[in-house]
PDB file of N, CA and C in Angstrom:
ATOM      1  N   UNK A   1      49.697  84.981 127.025  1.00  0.00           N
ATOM      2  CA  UNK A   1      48.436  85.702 127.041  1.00  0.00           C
ATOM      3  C   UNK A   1      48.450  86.777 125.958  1.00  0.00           C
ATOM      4  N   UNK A   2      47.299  87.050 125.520  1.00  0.00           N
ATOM      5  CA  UNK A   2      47.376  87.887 124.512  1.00  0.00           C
ATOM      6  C   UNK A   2      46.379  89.099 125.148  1.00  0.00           C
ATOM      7  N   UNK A   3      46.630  90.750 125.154  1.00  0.00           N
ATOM      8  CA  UNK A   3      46.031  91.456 125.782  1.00  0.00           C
ATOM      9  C   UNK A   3      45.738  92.314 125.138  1.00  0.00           C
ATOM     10  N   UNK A   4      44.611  92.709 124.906  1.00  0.00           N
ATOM     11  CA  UNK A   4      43.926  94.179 124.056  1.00  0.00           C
ATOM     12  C   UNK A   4      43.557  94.954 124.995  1.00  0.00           C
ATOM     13  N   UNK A   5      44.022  96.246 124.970  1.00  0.00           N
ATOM     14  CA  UNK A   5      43.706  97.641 125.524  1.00  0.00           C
ATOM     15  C   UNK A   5      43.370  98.703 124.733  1.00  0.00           C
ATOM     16  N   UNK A   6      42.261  99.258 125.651  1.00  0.00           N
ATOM     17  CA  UNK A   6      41.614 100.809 125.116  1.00  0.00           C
ATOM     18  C   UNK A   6      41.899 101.821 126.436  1.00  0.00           C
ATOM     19  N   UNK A   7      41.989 102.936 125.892  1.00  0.00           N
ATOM     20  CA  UNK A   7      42.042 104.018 126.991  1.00  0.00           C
ATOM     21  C   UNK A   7      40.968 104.969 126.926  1.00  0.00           C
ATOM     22  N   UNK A   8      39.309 104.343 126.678  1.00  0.00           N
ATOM     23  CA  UNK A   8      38.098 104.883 126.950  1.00  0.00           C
ATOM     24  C   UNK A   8      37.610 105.180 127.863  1.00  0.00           C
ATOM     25  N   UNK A   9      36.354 105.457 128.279  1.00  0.00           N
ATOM     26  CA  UNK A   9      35.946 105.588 130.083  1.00  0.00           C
ATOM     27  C   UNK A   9      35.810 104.461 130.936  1.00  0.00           C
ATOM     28  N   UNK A  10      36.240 102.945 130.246  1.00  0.00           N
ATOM     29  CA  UNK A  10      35.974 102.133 131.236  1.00  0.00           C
ATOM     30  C   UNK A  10      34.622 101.871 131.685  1.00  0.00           C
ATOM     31  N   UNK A  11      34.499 100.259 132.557  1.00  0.00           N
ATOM     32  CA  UNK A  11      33.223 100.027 132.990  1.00  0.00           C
ATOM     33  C   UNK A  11      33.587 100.072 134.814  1.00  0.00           C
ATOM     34  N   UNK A  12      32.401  99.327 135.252  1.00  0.00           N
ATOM     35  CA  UNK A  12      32.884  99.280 136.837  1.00  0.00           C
ATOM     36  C   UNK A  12      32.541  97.402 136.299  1.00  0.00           C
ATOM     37  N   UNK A  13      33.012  96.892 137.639  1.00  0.00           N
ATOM     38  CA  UNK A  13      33.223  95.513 137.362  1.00  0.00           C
ATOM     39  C   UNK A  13      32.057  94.919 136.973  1.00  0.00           C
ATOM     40  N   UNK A  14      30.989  94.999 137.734  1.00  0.00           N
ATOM     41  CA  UNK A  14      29.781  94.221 136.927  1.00  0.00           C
ATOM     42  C   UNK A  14      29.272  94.474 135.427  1.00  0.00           C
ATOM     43  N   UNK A  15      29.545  95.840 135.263  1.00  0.00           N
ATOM     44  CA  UNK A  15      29.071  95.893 133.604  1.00  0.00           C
ATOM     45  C   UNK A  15      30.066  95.234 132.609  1.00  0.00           C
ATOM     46  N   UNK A  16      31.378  94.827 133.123  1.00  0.00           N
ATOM     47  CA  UNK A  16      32.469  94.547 131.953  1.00  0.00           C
ATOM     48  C   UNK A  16      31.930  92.841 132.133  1.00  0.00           C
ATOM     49  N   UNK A  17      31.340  92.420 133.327  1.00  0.00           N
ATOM     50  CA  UNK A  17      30.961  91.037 133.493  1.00  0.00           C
ATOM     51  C   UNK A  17      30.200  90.803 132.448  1.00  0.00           C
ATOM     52  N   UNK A  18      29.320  91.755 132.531  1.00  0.00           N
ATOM     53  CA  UNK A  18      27.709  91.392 131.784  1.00  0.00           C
ATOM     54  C   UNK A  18      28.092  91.459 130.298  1.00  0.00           C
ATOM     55  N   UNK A  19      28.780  92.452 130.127  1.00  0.00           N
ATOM     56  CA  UNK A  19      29.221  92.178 128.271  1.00  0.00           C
ATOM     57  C   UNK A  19      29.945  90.831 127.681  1.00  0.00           C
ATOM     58  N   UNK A  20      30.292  89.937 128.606  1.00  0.00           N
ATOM     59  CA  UNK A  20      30.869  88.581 128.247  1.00  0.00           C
ATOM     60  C   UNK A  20      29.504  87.953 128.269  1.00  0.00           C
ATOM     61  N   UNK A  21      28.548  88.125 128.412  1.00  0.00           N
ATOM     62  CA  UNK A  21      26.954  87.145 128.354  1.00  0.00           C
ATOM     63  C   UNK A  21      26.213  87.543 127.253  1.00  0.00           C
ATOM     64  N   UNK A  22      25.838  86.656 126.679  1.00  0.00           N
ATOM     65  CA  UNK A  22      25.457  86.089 125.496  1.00  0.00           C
ATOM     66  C   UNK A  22      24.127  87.620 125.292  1.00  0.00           C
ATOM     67  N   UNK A  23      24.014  87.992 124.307  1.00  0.00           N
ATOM     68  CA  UNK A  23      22.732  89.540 123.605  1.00  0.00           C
ATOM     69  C   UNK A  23      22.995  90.304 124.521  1.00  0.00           C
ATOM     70  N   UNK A  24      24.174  90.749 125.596  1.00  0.00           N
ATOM     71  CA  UNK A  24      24.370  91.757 126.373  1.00  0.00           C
ATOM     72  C   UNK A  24      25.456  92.856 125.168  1.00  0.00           C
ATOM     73  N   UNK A  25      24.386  93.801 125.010  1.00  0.00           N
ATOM     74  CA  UNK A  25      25.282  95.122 124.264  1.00  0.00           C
ATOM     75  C   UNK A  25      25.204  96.311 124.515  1.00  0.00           C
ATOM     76  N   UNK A  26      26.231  97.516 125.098  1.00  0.00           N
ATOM     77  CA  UNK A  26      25.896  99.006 125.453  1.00  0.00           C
ATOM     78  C   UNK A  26      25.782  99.644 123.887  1.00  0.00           C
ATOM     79  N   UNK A  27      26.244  99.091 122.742  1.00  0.00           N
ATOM     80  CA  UNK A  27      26.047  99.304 120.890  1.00  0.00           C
ATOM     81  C   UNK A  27      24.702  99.864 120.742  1.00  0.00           C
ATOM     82  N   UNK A  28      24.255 100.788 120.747  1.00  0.00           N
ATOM     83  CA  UNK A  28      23.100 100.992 119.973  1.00  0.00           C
ATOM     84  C   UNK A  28      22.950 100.337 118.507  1.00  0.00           C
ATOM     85  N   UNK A  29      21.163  99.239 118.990  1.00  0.00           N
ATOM     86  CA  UNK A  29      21.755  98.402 117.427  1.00  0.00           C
ATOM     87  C   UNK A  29      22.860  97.162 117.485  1.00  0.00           C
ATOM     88  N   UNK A  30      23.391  97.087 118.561  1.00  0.00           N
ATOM     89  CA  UNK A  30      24.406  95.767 119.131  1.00  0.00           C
ATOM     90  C   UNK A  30      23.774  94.255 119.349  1.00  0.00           C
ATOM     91  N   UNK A  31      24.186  93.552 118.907  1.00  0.00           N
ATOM     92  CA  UNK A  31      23.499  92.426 118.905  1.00  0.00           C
ATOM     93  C   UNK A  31      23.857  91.782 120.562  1.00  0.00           C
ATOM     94  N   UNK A  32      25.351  92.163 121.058  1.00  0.00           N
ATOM     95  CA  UNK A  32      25.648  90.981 122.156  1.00  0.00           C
ATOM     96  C   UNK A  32      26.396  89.665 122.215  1.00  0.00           C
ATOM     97  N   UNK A  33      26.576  89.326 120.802  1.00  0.00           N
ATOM     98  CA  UNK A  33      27.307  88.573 120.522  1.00  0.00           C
ATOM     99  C   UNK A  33      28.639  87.914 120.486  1.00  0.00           C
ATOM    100  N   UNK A  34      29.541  89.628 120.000  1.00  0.00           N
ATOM    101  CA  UNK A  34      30.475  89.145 119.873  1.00  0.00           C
ATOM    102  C   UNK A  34      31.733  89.189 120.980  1.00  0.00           C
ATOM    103  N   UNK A  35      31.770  89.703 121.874  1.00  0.00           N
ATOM    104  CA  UNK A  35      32.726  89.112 123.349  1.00  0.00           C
ATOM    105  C   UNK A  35      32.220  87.493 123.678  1.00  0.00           C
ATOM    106  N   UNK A  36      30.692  87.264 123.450  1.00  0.00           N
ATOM    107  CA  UNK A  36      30.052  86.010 124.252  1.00  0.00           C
ATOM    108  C   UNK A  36      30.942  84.870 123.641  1.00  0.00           C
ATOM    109  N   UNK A  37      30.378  85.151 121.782  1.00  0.00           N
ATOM    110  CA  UNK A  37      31.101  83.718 121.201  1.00  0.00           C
ATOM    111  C   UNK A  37      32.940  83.817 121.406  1.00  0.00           C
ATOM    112  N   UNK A  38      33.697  85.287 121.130  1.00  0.00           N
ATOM    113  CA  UNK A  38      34.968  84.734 121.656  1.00  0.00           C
ATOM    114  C   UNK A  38      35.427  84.161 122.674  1.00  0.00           C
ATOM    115  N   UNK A  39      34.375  84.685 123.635  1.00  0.00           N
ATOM    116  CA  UNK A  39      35.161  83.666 124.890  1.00  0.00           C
ATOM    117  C   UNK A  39      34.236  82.084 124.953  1.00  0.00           C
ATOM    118  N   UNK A  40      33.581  81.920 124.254  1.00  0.00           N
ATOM    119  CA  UNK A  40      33.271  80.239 124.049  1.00  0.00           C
ATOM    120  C   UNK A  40      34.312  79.801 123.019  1.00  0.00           C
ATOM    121  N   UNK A  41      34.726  80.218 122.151  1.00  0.00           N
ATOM    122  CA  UNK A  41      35.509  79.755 121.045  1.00  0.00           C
ATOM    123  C   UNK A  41      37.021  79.955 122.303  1.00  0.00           C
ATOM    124  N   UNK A  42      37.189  80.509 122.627  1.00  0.00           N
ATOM    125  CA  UNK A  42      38.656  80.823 123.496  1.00  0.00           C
ATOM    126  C   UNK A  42      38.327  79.519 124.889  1.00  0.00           C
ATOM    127  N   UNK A  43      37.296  79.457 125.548  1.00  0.00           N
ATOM    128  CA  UNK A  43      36.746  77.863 126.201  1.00  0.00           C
ATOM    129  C   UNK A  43      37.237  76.886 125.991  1.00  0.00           C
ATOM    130  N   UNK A  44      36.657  76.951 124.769  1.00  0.00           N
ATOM    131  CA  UNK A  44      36.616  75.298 123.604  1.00  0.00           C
ATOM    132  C   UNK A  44      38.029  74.714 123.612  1.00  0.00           C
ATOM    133  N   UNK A  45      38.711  75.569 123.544  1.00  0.00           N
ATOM    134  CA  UNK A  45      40.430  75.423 122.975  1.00  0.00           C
ATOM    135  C   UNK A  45      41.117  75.576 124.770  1.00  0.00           C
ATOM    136  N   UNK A  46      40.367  75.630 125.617  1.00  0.00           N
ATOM    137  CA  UNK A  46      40.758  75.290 126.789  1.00  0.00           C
ATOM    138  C   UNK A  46      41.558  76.513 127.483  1.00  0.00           C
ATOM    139  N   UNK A  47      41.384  77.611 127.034  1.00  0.00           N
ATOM    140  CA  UNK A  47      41.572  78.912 127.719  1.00  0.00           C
ATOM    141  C   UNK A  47      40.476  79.481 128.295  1.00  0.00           C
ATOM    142  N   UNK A  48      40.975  81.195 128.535  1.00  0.00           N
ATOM    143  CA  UNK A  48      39.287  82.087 129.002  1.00  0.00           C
ATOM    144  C   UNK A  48      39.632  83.653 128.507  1.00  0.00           C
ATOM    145  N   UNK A  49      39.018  84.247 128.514  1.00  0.00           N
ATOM    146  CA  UNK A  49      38.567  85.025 128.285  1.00  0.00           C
ATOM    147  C   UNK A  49      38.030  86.496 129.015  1.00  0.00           C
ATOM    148  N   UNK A  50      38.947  87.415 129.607  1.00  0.00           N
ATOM    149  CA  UNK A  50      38.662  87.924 130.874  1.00  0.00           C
ATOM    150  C   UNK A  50      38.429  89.504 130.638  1.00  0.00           C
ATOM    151  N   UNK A  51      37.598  90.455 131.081  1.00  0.00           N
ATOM    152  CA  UNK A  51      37.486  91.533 130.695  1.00  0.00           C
ATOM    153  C   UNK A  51      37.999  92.668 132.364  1.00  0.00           C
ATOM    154  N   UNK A  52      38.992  93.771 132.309  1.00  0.00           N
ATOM    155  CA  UNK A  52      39.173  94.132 133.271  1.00  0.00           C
ATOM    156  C   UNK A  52      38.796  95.425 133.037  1.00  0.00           C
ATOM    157  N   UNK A  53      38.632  96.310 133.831  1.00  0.00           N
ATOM    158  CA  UNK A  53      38.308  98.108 133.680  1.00  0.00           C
ATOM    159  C   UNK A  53      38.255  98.448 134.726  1.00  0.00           C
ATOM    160  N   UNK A  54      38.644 100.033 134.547  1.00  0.00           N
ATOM    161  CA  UNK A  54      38.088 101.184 135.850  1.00  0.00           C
ATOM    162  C   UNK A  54      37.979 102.144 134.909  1.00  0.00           C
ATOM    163  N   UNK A  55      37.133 102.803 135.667  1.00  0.00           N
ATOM    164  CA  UNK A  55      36.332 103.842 135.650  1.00  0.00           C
ATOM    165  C   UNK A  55      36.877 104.846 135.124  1.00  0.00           C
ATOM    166  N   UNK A  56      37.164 105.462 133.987  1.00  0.00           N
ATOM    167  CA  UNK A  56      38.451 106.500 133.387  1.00  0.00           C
ATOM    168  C   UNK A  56      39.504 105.891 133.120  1.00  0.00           C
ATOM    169  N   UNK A  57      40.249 104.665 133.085  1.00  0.00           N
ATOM    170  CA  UNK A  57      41.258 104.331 132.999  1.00  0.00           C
ATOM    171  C   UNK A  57      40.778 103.300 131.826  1.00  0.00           C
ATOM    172  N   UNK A  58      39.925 103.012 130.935  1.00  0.00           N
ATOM    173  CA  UNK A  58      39.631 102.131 129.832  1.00  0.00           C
ATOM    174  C   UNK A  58      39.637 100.815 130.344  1.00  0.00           C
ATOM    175  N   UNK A  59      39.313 100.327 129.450  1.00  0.00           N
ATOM    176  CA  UNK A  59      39.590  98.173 129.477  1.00  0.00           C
ATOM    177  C   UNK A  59      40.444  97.240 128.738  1.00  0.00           C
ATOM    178  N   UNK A  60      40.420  96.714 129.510  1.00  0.00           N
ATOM    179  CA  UNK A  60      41.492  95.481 129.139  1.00  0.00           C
ATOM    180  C   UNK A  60      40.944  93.996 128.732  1.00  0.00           C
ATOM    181  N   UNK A  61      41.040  93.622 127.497  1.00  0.00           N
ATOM    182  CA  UNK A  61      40.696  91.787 127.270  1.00  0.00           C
ATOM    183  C   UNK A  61      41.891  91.431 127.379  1.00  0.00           C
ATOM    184  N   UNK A  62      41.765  90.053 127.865  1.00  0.00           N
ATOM    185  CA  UNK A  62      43.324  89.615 128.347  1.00  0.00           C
ATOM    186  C   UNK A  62      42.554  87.671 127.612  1.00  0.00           C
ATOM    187  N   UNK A  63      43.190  87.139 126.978  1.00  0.00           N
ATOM    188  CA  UNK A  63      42.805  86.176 126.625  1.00  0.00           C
ATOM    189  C   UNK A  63      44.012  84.555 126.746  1.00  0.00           C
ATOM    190  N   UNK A  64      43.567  84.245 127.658  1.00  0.00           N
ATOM    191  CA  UNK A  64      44.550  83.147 128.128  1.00  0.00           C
ATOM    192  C   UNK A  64      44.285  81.783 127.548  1.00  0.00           C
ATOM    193  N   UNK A  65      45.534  80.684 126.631  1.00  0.00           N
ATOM    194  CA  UNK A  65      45.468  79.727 126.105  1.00  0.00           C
ATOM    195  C   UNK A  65      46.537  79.031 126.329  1.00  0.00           C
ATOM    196  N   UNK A  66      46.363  77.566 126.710  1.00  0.00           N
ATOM    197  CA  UNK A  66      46.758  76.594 127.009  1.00  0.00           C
ATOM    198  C   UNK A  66      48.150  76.323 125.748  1.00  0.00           C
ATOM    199  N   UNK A  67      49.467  76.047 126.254  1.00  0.00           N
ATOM    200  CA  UNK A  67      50.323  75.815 125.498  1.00  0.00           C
ATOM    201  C   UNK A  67      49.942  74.380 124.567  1.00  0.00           C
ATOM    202  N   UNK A  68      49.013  73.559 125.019  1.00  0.00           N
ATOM    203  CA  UNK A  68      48.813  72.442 124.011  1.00  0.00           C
ATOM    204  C   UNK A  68      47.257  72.019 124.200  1.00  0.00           C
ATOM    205  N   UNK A  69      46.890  72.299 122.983  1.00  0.00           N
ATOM    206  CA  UNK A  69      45.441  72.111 123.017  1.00  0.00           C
ATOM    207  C   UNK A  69      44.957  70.404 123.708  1.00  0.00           C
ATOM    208  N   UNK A  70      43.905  71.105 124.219  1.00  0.00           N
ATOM    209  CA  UNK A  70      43.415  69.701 124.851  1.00  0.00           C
ATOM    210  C   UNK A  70      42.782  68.956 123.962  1.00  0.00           C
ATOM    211  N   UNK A  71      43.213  67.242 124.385  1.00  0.00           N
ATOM    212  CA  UNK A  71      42.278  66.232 123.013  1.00  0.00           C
ATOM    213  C   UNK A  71      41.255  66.431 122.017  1.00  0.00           C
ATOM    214  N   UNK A  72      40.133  67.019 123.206  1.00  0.00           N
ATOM    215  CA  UNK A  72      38.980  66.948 122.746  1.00  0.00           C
ATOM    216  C   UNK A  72      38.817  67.988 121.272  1.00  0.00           C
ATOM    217  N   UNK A  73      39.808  69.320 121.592  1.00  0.00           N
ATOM    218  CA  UNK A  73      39.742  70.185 120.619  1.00  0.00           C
ATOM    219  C   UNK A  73      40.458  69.955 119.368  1.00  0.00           C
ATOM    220  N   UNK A  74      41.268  68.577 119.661  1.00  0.00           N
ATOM    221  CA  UNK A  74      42.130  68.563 117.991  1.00  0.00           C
ATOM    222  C   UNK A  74      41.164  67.400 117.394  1.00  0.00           C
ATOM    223  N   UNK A  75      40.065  66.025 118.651  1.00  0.00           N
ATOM    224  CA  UNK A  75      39.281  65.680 117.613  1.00  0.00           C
ATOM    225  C   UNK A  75      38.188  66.412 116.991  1.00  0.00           C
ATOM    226  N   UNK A  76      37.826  67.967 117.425  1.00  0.00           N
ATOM    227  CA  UNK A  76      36.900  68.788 116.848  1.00  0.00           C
ATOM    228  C   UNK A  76      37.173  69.459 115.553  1.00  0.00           C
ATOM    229  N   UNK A  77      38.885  69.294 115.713  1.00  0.00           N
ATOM    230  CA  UNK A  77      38.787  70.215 114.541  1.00  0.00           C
ATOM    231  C   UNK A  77      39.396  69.156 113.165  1.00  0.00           C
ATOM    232  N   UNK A  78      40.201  67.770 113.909  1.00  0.00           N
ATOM    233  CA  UNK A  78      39.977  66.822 112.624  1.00  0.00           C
ATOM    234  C   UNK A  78      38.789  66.837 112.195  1.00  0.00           C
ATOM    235  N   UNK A  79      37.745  66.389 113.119  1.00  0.00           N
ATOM    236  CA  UNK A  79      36.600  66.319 111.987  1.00  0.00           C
ATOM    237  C   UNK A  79      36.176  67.469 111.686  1.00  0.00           C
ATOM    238  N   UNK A  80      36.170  68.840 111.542  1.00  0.00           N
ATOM    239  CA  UNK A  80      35.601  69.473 111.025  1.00  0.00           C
ATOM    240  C   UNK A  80      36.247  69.515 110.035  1.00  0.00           C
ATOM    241  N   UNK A  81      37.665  69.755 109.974  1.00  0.00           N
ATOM    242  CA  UNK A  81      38.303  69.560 108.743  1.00  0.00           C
ATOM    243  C   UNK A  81      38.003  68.220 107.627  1.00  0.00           C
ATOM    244  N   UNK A  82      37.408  67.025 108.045  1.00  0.00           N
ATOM    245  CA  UNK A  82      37.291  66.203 106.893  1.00  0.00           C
ATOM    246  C   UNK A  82      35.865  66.416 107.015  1.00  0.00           C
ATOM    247  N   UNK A  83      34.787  67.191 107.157  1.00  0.00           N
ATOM    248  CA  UNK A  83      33.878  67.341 106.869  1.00  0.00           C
ATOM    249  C   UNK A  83      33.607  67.962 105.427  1.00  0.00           C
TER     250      UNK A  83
END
């Protein structure tokens, strides 16, 4: 697993939910984007993508991947590569 930590104010559990969904941003000017597509791109390759926090104690992404990619993702990326 690979884990990124901040020691900011933290969310409570439903708001760290909602920032993994697609144009959800607290950014003034934030599009929403970018937690949504890493954890589809972190999906694809057959992991996930998990956001943890409390309240004063900051957040945690914790991003979990499969020791051997599943089929489907090495014929996605042959062909993208001979594209």
């Amino acid at each position: 697993a690979i884990t990124i930590a901040d020691n900011g104010a933290g969310l409570d559990a439903t708001r760290a939910e909602r920032l993994l969904l697609p144009f959800v941003s607290e950014k003034p000017g934030g599009f929403g984007l970018g937690l949504s597509l890493a954890r589809k791109i972190v999906i694809l390759h057959g992991g996930d993508l998990e956001l943890t926090s409390k309240k004063g104690s900051g957040t945690t992404a914790t991003i979990t991947l499969p020791l051997k990619a599943k089929d489907s993702v090495v014929t996605s990326m042959r062909w993208l590569a001979s594209s």
